[in-house]
Amino acid sequence: MALLIFLSAIIPRLVFILHTLLAVWRVTTVKENQNYWLLTLLILLICIEMIVTLKIRKGKDYKGFSPAIFFYLINIIPSIWILEVNHFQWIKKNKCSPVNESSHKCLEVSSPNDDPAAQQSEDLSSPLDVAFKNIDDWTLALHQALLILLILGKWLLPMGAGITRDQLSQLLLMFVGIAADILEFSSETLAEKGVRCNSDLVFLIMAVWTWSMLQFPLDVVVQQIECQATPTGKRMRNLLLCKHSADLWNICISIFIQDGPFLFVRLYLMLKHHVINQMLAFFAVKNALVLILQVYRLVVIYLDIRESLNSQQQNRQRETNCCPCDIEDTQFL
């Protein structure tokens, strides 16, 4: 069992490191600057965390938070940022009209893939060589690999204190849905016309994408905190909040980290920059619907807490009203 825990703690971190090295290698290839290899120094964070976890925690994760996944995000996100910014600069240089640059509109220019000669030369090349030449495909592949490795890594890493296998399965299923939403937001929104030529929009979308990734190291959305029941009504409110802690965390993460920021960006694109299409409108409605349901869930929890408090208060009043009678009967006897 100790060997299994040791391997499950080592293997995901090694995969995280390999993916980081691949992303940094791609950055150095695209930027043609070997100084970007300095990004590999961030791997020291995972190495130090791995040594500390194996030494102190015997490989087991922490309660409510996963440092391994957090440091993996710190390792990989700078490389993806650099690739996205480099892709934006290339599109702005080759596809954005200098005349309409103030309005951030893109020209429909022919790409190398539209040239028959270029397409014929690509057919003679290996698929791997063709993939290496496509910056957008590489960046999208790194995005996809990041989300898949986050889910698999969380699955393989030893469970932290206070989380059961049932809660872990729920968390992994939630991560699958979250990863699909994040991938759609980063890929489809950045691909919109009028977005790629606007540096402010690109940085805004990447910033919201980075902010949304911070929910993956958290386990609090499924973890139930052990609540100690108290006979007095003083701490009854804290007891009820403790009972609904997982639901409250889930609501806060959805409102402030994922669906709330996603809806803001999509509405900002549609209302301010007039970037409107069917898919963008659909996902904006989806985010708004999720937020409405989360607020409805919050109201249900509040009503449940208020009903429990009123019931507890009524029981205390009944006990208080019965006490004088008991005392008088005792004195009479």
mmCIF file of C-alpha atoms in Angstrom:
data_model
loop_
_atom_site.group_PDB
_atom_site.id
_atom_site.type_symbol
_atom_site.label_atom_id
_atom_site.label_comp_id
_atom_site.label_asym_id
_atom_site.label_seq_id
_atom_site.Cartn_x
_atom_site.Cartn_y
_atom_site.Cartn_z
ATOM 1 C CA MET A 1 0.000 0.000 0.000
ATOM 2 C CA ALA A 2 2.839 2.393 0.821
ATOM 3 C CA LEU A 3 4.463 1.650 -2.554
ATOM 4 C CA LEU A 4 1.159 2.293 -4.357
ATOM 5 C CA ILE A 5 0.730 5.646 -2.608
ATOM 6 C CA PHE A 6 4.338 6.538 -3.439
ATOM 7 C CA LEU A 7 3.869 5.736 -7.141
ATOM 8 C CA SER A 8 0.532 7.555 -7.346
ATOM 9 C CA ALA A 9 2.224 10.616 -5.840
ATOM 10 C CA ILE A 10 5.280 10.496 -8.135
ATOM 11 C CA ILE A 11 3.824 9.573 -11.545
ATOM 12 C CA PRO A 12 1.297 12.461 -11.932
ATOM 13 C CA ARG A 13 3.948 15.011 -10.932
ATOM 14 C CA LEU A 14 6.388 13.573 -13.480
ATOM 15 C CA VAL A 15 3.703 13.827 -16.174
ATOM 16 C CA PHE A 16 3.089 17.450 -15.137
ATOM 17 C CA ILE A 17 6.818 18.145 -15.501
ATOM 18 C CA LEU A 18 6.981 16.501 -18.954
ATOM 19 C CA HIS A 19 4.035 18.540 -20.183
ATOM 20 C CA THR A 20 5.666 21.712 -18.861
ATOM 21 C CA LEU A 21 8.907 20.854 -20.689
ATOM 22 C CA LEU A 22 6.956 20.273 -23.915
ATOM 23 C CA ALA A 23 5.220 23.644 -23.584
ATOM 24 C CA VAL A 24 8.485 25.467 -22.864
ATOM 25 C CA TRP A 25 10.150 23.726 -25.813
ATOM 26 C CA ARG A 26 7.317 24.918 -28.048
ATOM 27 C CA VAL A 27 7.747 28.463 -26.764
ATOM 28 C CA THR A 28 11.490 28.454 -27.507
ATOM 29 C CA THR A 29 10.782 27.059 -30.989
ATOM 30 C CA VAL A 30 8.150 29.659 -31.837
ATOM 31 C CA LYS A 31 9.977 32.630 -30.326
ATOM 32 C CA GLU A 32 13.393 31.377 -31.569
ATOM 33 C CA ASN A 33 14.928 32.441 -28.292
ATOM 34 C CA GLN A 34 16.688 29.986 -25.999
ATOM 35 C CA ASN A 35 16.268 32.303 -23.019
ATOM 36 C CA TYR A 36 12.715 31.015 -22.637
ATOM 37 C CA TRP A 37 14.180 27.799 -21.270
ATOM 38 C CA LEU A 38 14.421 29.751 -18.017
ATOM 39 C CA LEU A 39 10.707 29.017 -17.623
ATOM 40 C CA THR A 40 11.748 25.500 -16.642
ATOM 41 C CA LEU A 41 12.976 26.934 -13.338
ATOM 42 C CA LEU A 42 9.331 26.931 -12.268
ATOM 43 C CA ILE A 43 9.551 23.135 -12.226
ATOM 44 C CA LEU A 44 11.525 23.509 -9.000
ATOM 45 C CA LEU A 45 8.235 24.410 -7.307
ATOM 46 C CA ILE A 46 6.755 21.004 -8.165
ATOM 47 C CA CYS A 47 9.966 19.255 -7.135
ATOM 48 C CA ILE A 48 10.085 21.000 -3.751
ATOM 49 C CA GLU A 49 6.389 20.359 -3.176
ATOM 50 C CA MET A 50 6.837 16.688 -4.093
ATOM 51 C CA ILE A 51 9.742 16.256 -1.657
ATOM 52 C CA VAL A 52 7.853 17.996 1.160
ATOM 53 C CA THR A 53 4.681 15.980 0.514
ATOM 54 C CA LEU A 54 6.554 12.677 0.434
ATOM 55 C CA LYS A 55 8.570 13.563 3.514
ATOM 56 C CA ILE A 56 5.844 15.001 5.728
ATOM 57 C CA ARG A 57 2.529 13.775 4.327
ATOM 58 C CA LYS A 58 3.817 10.367 3.089
ATOM 59 C CA GLY A 59 2.494 11.213 -0.382
ATOM 60 C CA LYS A 60 -1.049 12.079 0.701
ATOM 61 C CA ASP A 61 -2.636 15.317 -0.481
ATOM 62 C CA TYR A 62 -3.742 18.188 1.736
ATOM 63 C CA LYS A 63 -7.261 18.829 2.965
ATOM 64 C CA GLY A 64 -9.344 20.993 0.646
ATOM 65 C CA PHE A 65 -6.412 22.034 -1.556
ATOM 66 C CA SER A 66 -3.950 20.328 -3.917
ATOM 67 C CA PRO A 67 -0.540 22.077 -4.079
ATOM 68 C CA ALA A 68 0.650 19.748 -6.856
ATOM 69 C CA ILE A 69 -2.096 20.893 -9.236
ATOM 70 C CA PHE A 70 -1.646 24.514 -8.177
ATOM 71 C CA PHE A 71 2.098 24.486 -8.926
ATOM 72 C CA TYR A 72 1.421 22.654 -12.194
ATOM 73 C CA LEU A 73 -0.830 25.544 -13.240
ATOM 74 C CA ILE A 74 1.928 27.995 -12.285
ATOM 75 C CA ASN A 75 4.309 26.011 -14.504
ATOM 76 C CA ILE A 76 2.157 25.673 -17.610
ATOM 77 C CA ILE A 77 0.109 28.892 -17.749
ATOM 78 C CA PRO A 78 3.034 31.264 -18.606
ATOM 79 C CA SER A 79 3.923 29.152 -21.666
ATOM 80 C CA ILE A 80 0.332 29.128 -22.900
ATOM 81 C CA TRP A 81 0.129 32.889 -22.382
ATOM 82 C CA ILE A 82 3.265 33.425 -24.465
ATOM 83 C CA LEU A 83 1.949 31.211 -27.282
ATOM 84 C CA GLU A 84 -1.430 32.954 -27.304
ATOM 85 C CA VAL A 85 0.150 36.420 -27.349
ATOM 86 C CA ASN A 86 2.531 35.335 -30.113
ATOM 87 C CA HIS A 87 -0.404 34.025 -32.137
ATOM 88 C CA PHE A 88 -2.256 37.306 -31.590
ATOM 89 C CA GLN A 89 0.762 39.278 -32.800
ATOM 90 C CA TRP A 90 1.014 37.125 -35.924
ATOM 91 C CA ILE A 91 -2.682 37.587 -36.743
ATOM 92 C CA LYS A 92 -2.499 41.331 -36.098
ATOM 93 C CA LYS A 93 0.466 41.597 -38.449
ATOM 94 C CA ASN A 94 -0.894 39.423 -41.264
ATOM 95 C CA LYS A 95 -4.682 39.644 -41.077
ATOM 96 C CA CYS A 96 -5.563 42.951 -39.417
ATOM 97 C CA SER A 97 -6.081 45.980 -41.610
ATOM 98 C CA PRO A 98 -3.902 48.971 -40.646
ATOM 99 C CA VAL A 99 -6.714 51.242 -41.816
ATOM 100 C CA ASN A 100 -9.263 49.617 -39.517
ATOM 101 C CA GLU A 101 -6.843 48.889 -36.703
ATOM 102 C CA SER A 102 -8.561 51.420 -34.460
ATOM 103 C CA SER A 103 -11.821 49.499 -34.826
ATOM 104 C CA HIS A 104 -9.965 46.180 -34.503
ATOM 105 C CA LYS A 105 -11.413 44.572 -37.612
ATOM 106 C CA CYS A 106 -9.748 41.675 -39.383
ATOM 107 C CA LEU A 107 -9.222 41.335 -43.090
ATOM 108 C CA GLU A 108 -10.127 38.129 -44.892
ATOM 109 C CA VAL A 109 -6.692 37.418 -46.301
ATOM 110 C CA SER A 110 -5.586 34.168 -47.778
ATOM 111 C CA SER A 111 -3.638 31.895 -45.503
ATOM 112 C CA PRO A 112 -0.835 29.555 -46.540
ATOM 113 C CA ASN A 113 -3.283 26.655 -46.373
ATOM 114 C CA ASP A 114 -5.403 28.305 -49.109
ATOM 115 C CA ASP A 115 -2.476 28.376 -51.545
ATOM 116 C CA PRO A 116 -2.573 25.255 -53.788
ATOM 117 C CA ALA A 117 1.234 25.167 -54.031
ATOM 118 C CA ALA A 118 1.600 25.381 -50.279
ATOM 119 C CA GLN A 119 -1.071 22.752 -49.820
ATOM 120 C CA GLN A 120 0.696 20.440 -52.241
ATOM 121 C CA SER A 121 4.003 20.908 -50.399
ATOM 122 C CA GLU A 122 2.261 20.159 -47.117
ATOM 123 C CA ASP A 123 0.854 16.944 -48.582
ATOM 124 C CA LEU A 124 4.416 15.821 -49.271
ATOM 125 C CA SER A 125 5.410 16.494 -45.662
ATOM 126 C CA SER A 126 4.745 14.252 -42.716
ATOM 127 C CA PRO A 127 1.691 15.012 -40.541
ATOM 128 C CA LEU A 128 4.020 15.779 -37.650
ATOM 129 C CA ASP A 129 5.863 18.444 -39.651
ATOM 130 C CA VAL A 130 2.594 20.022 -40.702
ATOM 131 C CA ALA A 131 1.431 20.098 -37.074
ATOM 132 C CA PHE A 132 4.671 21.757 -35.985
ATOM 133 C CA LYS A 133 4.045 24.612 -38.447
ATOM 134 C CA ASN A 134 0.546 25.372 -37.184
ATOM 135 C CA ILE A 135 0.771 27.641 -34.160
ATOM 136 C CA ASP A 136 -2.943 27.570 -33.407
ATOM 137 C CA ASP A 137 -3.154 23.765 -33.386
ATOM 138 C CA TRP A 138 -0.204 23.554 -31.007
ATOM 139 C CA THR A 139 -1.736 26.029 -28.587
ATOM 140 C CA LEU A 140 -5.111 24.297 -28.701
ATOM 141 C CA ALA A 141 -3.407 20.924 -28.123
ATOM 142 C CA LEU A 142 -1.642 22.311 -25.052
ATOM 143 C CA HIS A 143 -4.966 23.644 -23.754
ATOM 144 C CA GLN A 144 -6.615 20.258 -24.237
ATOM 145 C CA ALA A 145 -3.714 18.324 -22.712
ATOM 146 C CA LEU A 146 -3.716 20.665 -19.712
ATOM 147 C CA LEU A 147 -7.377 20.004 -18.930
ATOM 148 C CA ILE A 148 -7.077 16.246 -19.448
ATOM 149 C CA LEU A 149 -3.974 16.011 -17.258
ATOM 150 C CA LEU A 150 -5.675 18.033 -14.522
ATOM 151 C CA ILE A 151 -8.501 15.500 -14.373
ATOM 152 C CA LEU A 152 -6.269 12.419 -14.637
ATOM 153 C CA GLY A 153 -3.734 13.886 -12.233
ATOM 154 C CA LYS A 154 -6.415 14.563 -9.631
ATOM 155 C CA TRP A 155 -7.652 11.001 -10.083
ATOM 156 C CA LEU A 156 -4.220 9.413 -9.684
ATOM 157 C CA LEU A 157 -2.928 11.590 -6.853
ATOM 158 C CA PRO A 158 -3.474 10.191 -3.361
ATOM 159 C CA MET A 159 -6.639 11.513 -1.783
ATOM 160 C CA GLY A 160 -6.352 14.267 0.778
ATOM 161 C CA ALA A 161 -7.626 14.139 4.327
ATOM 162 C CA GLY A 162 -11.378 14.323 4.733
ATOM 163 C CA ILE A 163 -12.296 13.243 1.172
ATOM 164 C CA THR A 164 -13.819 9.876 0.347
ATOM 165 C CA ARG A 165 -13.812 7.911 -2.910
ATOM 166 C CA ASP A 166 -17.432 8.852 -3.489
ATOM 167 C CA GLN A 167 -16.611 12.536 -3.110
ATOM 168 C CA LEU A 168 -13.582 12.130 -5.391
ATOM 169 C CA SER A 169 -15.764 10.584 -8.114
ATOM 170 C CA GLN A 170 -18.197 13.493 -7.810
ATOM 171 C CA LEU A 171 -15.324 15.959 -8.027
ATOM 172 C CA LEU A 172 -13.901 14.297 -11.155
ATOM 173 C CA LEU A 173 -17.292 14.371 -12.875
ATOM 174 C CA MET A 174 -17.580 18.056 -12.022
ATOM 175 C CA PHE A 175 -14.076 18.648 -13.424
ATOM 176 C CA VAL A 176 -15.073 17.069 -16.744
ATOM 177 C CA GLY A 177 -17.946 19.514 -17.170
ATOM 178 C CA ILE A 178 -15.857 22.453 -15.980
ATOM 179 C CA ALA A 179 -13.025 21.554 -18.373
ATOM 180 C CA ALA A 180 -15.420 21.409 -21.330
ATOM 181 C CA ASP A 181 -16.803 24.859 -20.489
ATOM 182 C CA ILE A 182 -13.333 26.362 -20.044
ATOM 183 C CA LEU A 183 -12.048 24.866 -23.307
ATOM 184 C CA GLU A 184 -15.038 26.183 -25.202
ATOM 185 C CA PHE A 185 -14.621 29.624 -23.663
ATOM 186 C CA SER A 186 -10.894 29.919 -24.451
ATOM 187 C CA SER A 187 -10.972 28.400 -27.945
ATOM 188 C CA GLU A 188 -14.258 29.607 -29.401
ATOM 189 C CA THR A 189 -14.224 33.095 -27.889
ATOM 190 C CA LEU A 190 -10.661 33.816 -28.991
ATOM 191 C CA ALA A 191 -11.486 32.590 -32.491
ATOM 192 C CA GLU A 192 -14.237 35.174 -32.971
ATOM 193 C CA LYS A 193 -13.768 37.799 -35.662
ATOM 194 C CA GLY A 194 -13.041 41.161 -34.115
ATOM 195 C CA VAL A 195 -11.428 39.589 -31.066
ATOM 196 C CA ARG A 196 -8.078 38.415 -32.397
ATOM 197 C CA CYS A 197 -7.165 41.904 -33.637
ATOM 198 C CA ASN A 198 -7.973 43.545 -30.317
ATOM 199 C CA SER A 199 -5.198 43.200 -27.748
ATOM 200 C CA ASP A 200 -7.459 44.311 -24.885
ATOM 201 C CA LEU A 201 -9.983 41.570 -25.630
ATOM 202 C CA VAL A 202 -7.287 38.908 -25.986
ATOM 203 C CA PHE A 203 -5.740 39.840 -22.640
ATOM 204 C CA LEU A 204 -9.184 40.032 -21.000
ATOM 205 C CA ILE A 205 -10.163 36.559 -22.215
ATOM 206 C CA MET A 206 -6.802 35.077 -21.202
ATOM 207 C CA ALA A 207 -7.043 36.709 -17.766
ATOM 208 C CA VAL A 208 -10.546 35.274 -17.197
ATOM 209 C CA TRP A 209 -9.316 31.888 -18.462
ATOM 210 C CA THR A 210 -6.421 31.981 -15.981
ATOM 211 C CA TRP A 211 -8.770 32.972 -13.160
ATOM 212 C CA SER A 212 -11.137 30.093 -13.992
ATOM 213 C CA MET A 213 -8.299 27.546 -13.808
ATOM 214 C CA LEU A 214 -7.810 28.297 -10.108
ATOM 215 C CA GLN A 215 -10.817 26.142 -9.178
ATOM 216 C CA PHE A 216 -9.042 22.895 -10.082
ATOM 217 C CA PRO A 217 -6.796 22.746 -6.978
ATOM 218 C CA LEU A 218 -9.866 23.102 -4.722
ATOM 219 C CA ASP A 219 -11.677 20.136 -3.167
ATOM 220 C CA VAL A 220 -14.061 22.131 -0.979
ATOM 221 C CA VAL A 221 -16.976 21.819 -3.419
ATOM 222 C CA VAL A 222 -17.514 18.176 -2.387
ATOM 223 C CA GLN A 223 -15.939 18.071 1.062
ATOM 224 C CA GLN A 224 -18.282 18.054 4.003
ATOM 225 C CA ILE A 225 -16.885 19.711 7.119
ATOM 226 C CA GLU A 226 -17.390 17.813 10.350
ATOM 227 C CA CYS A 227 -19.883 19.798 12.375
ATOM 228 C CA GLN A 228 -20.240 19.386 16.103
ATOM 229 C CA ALA A 229 -23.824 19.670 17.272
ATOM 230 C CA THR A 230 -24.409 22.014 20.197
ATOM 231 C CA PRO A 231 -27.448 21.966 22.503
ATOM 232 C CA THR A 232 -27.525 25.755 22.739
ATOM 233 C CA GLY A 233 -28.961 27.936 20.028
ATOM 234 C CA LYS A 234 -26.049 30.335 20.039
ATOM 235 C CA ARG A 235 -24.031 28.389 17.486
ATOM 236 C CA MET A 236 -26.981 26.990 15.590
ATOM 237 C CA ARG A 237 -26.411 29.321 12.642
ATOM 238 C CA ASN A 238 -22.766 28.277 12.333
ATOM 239 C CA LEU A 239 -23.829 24.649 12.551
ATOM 240 C CA LEU A 240 -26.273 25.041 9.662
ATOM 241 C CA LEU A 241 -23.730 26.950 7.563
ATOM 242 C CA CYS A 242 -21.263 24.148 8.227
ATOM 243 C CA LYS A 243 -23.863 21.629 7.056
ATOM 244 C CA HIS A 244 -24.235 23.421 3.703
ATOM 245 C CA SER A 245 -20.556 24.360 3.325
ATOM 246 C CA ALA A 246 -19.978 22.282 0.165
ATOM 247 C CA ASP A 247 -23.042 23.769 -1.560
ATOM 248 C CA LEU A 248 -22.034 27.296 -0.566
ATOM 249 C CA TRP A 249 -18.517 26.792 -1.907
ATOM 250 C CA ASN A 250 -19.930 25.426 -5.158
ATOM 251 C CA ILE A 251 -22.207 28.434 -5.542
ATOM 252 C CA CYS A 252 -19.418 30.931 -4.815
ATOM 253 C CA ILE A 253 -17.031 29.265 -7.286
ATOM 254 C CA SER A 254 -19.673 29.227 -10.007
ATOM 255 C CA ILE A 255 -20.627 32.877 -9.480
ATOM 256 C CA PHE A 256 -17.195 34.418 -8.961
ATOM 257 C CA ILE A 257 -14.766 32.113 -10.805
ATOM 258 C CA GLN A 258 -16.539 30.515 -13.761
ATOM 259 C CA ASP A 259 -20.049 31.332 -14.945
ATOM 260 C CA GLY A 260 -20.061 34.889 -13.627
ATOM 261 C CA PRO A 261 -16.819 36.004 -15.363
ATOM 262 C CA PHE A 262 -17.707 34.011 -18.506
ATOM 263 C CA LEU A 263 -21.076 35.734 -18.757
ATOM 264 C CA PHE A 264 -19.477 39.135 -18.211
ATOM 265 C CA VAL A 265 -16.982 38.597 -21.034
ATOM 266 C CA ARG A 266 -19.606 37.312 -23.451
ATOM 267 C CA LEU A 267 -22.008 40.166 -22.715
ATOM 268 C CA TYR A 268 -19.133 42.619 -23.031
ATOM 269 C CA LEU A 269 -18.279 41.229 -26.475
ATOM 270 C CA MET A 270 -21.876 41.330 -27.671
ATOM 271 C CA LEU A 271 -22.937 44.682 -26.243
ATOM 272 C CA LYS A 272 -19.727 46.700 -26.421
ATOM 273 C CA HIS A 273 -17.926 45.265 -29.455
ATOM 274 C CA HIS A 274 -20.967 43.870 -31.338
ATOM 275 C CA VAL A 275 -19.423 40.406 -31.642
ATOM 276 C CA ILE A 276 -22.598 38.357 -31.996
ATOM 277 C CA ASN A 277 -23.186 34.865 -33.305
ATOM 278 C CA GLN A 278 -25.385 31.910 -32.488
ATOM 279 C CA MET A 279 -22.890 29.976 -30.322
ATOM 280 C CA LEU A 280 -21.806 33.036 -28.359
ATOM 281 C CA ALA A 281 -25.428 33.909 -27.587
ATOM 282 C CA PHE A 282 -26.212 30.302 -26.647
ATOM 283 C CA PHE A 283 -23.374 30.032 -24.129
ATOM 284 C CA ALA A 284 -24.200 33.461 -22.724
ATOM 285 C CA VAL A 285 -27.754 32.260 -22.076
ATOM 286 C CA LYS A 286 -26.342 29.056 -20.590
ATOM 287 C CA ASN A 287 -24.107 31.015 -18.179
ATOM 288 C CA ALA A 288 -27.015 33.271 -17.205
ATOM 289 C CA LEU A 289 -29.246 30.244 -16.587
ATOM 290 C CA VAL A 290 -26.599 28.610 -14.389
ATOM 291 C CA LEU A 291 -26.231 31.808 -12.361
ATOM 292 C CA ILE A 292 -30.002 32.055 -11.893
ATOM 293 C CA LEU A 293 -30.138 28.444 -10.720
ATOM 294 C CA GLN A 294 -27.236 29.029 -8.345
ATOM 295 C CA VAL A 295 -28.995 32.039 -6.845
ATOM 296 C CA TYR A 296 -32.156 29.945 -6.544
ATOM 297 C CA ARG A 297 -30.139 27.257 -4.759
ATOM 298 C CA LEU A 298 -28.732 29.920 -2.427
ATOM 299 C CA VAL A 299 -32.266 31.093 -1.601
ATOM 300 C CA VAL A 300 -33.321 27.490 -0.882
ATOM 301 C CA ILE A 301 -30.385 27.065 1.503
ATOM 302 C CA TYR A 302 -31.227 30.358 3.218
ATOM 303 C CA LEU A 303 -34.860 29.313 3.688
ATOM 304 C CA ASP A 304 -33.736 25.971 5.059
ATOM 305 C CA ILE A 305 -31.430 27.665 7.548
ATOM 306 C CA ARG A 306 -34.128 30.144 8.596
ATOM 307 C CA GLU A 307 -36.684 27.362 9.033
ATOM 308 C CA SER A 308 -34.251 25.345 11.143
ATOM 309 C CA LEU A 309 -33.466 28.392 13.291
ATOM 310 C CA ASN A 310 -37.170 29.136 13.817
ATOM 311 C CA SER A 311 -37.834 25.517 14.717
ATOM 312 C CA GLN A 312 -34.931 25.523 17.163
ATOM 313 C CA GLN A 313 -36.165 28.782 18.712
ATOM 314 C CA GLN A 314 -39.690 27.415 19.119
ATOM 315 C CA ASN A 315 -38.361 24.290 20.830
ATOM 316 C CA ARG A 316 -36.353 26.418 23.247
ATOM 317 C CA GLN A 317 -39.411 28.539 24.035
ATOM 318 C CA ARG A 318 -41.454 25.423 24.748
ATOM 319 C CA GLU A 319 -38.764 24.137 27.076
ATOM 320 C CA THR A 320 -38.646 27.521 28.841
ATOM 321 C CA ASN A 321 -42.425 27.604 29.271
ATOM 322 C CA CYS A 322 -42.457 24.121 30.718
ATOM 323 C CA CYS A 323 -39.689 24.767 33.255
ATOM 324 C CA PRO A 324 -41.719 26.875 35.798
ATOM 325 C CA CYS A 325 -44.417 24.235 35.901
ATOM 326 C CA ASP A 326 -41.906 21.546 36.626
ATOM 327 C CA ILE A 327 -40.374 23.640 39.380
ATOM 328 C CA GLU A 328 -43.740 24.318 41.038
ATOM 329 C CA ASP A 329 -44.661 20.617 40.907
ATOM 330 C CA THR A 330 -41.331 19.730 42.460
ATOM 331 C CA GLN A 331 -41.785 22.260 45.267
ATOM 332 C CA PHE A 332 -45.311 21.052 45.963
ATOM 333 C CA LEU A 333 -44.153 17.509 46.301
#
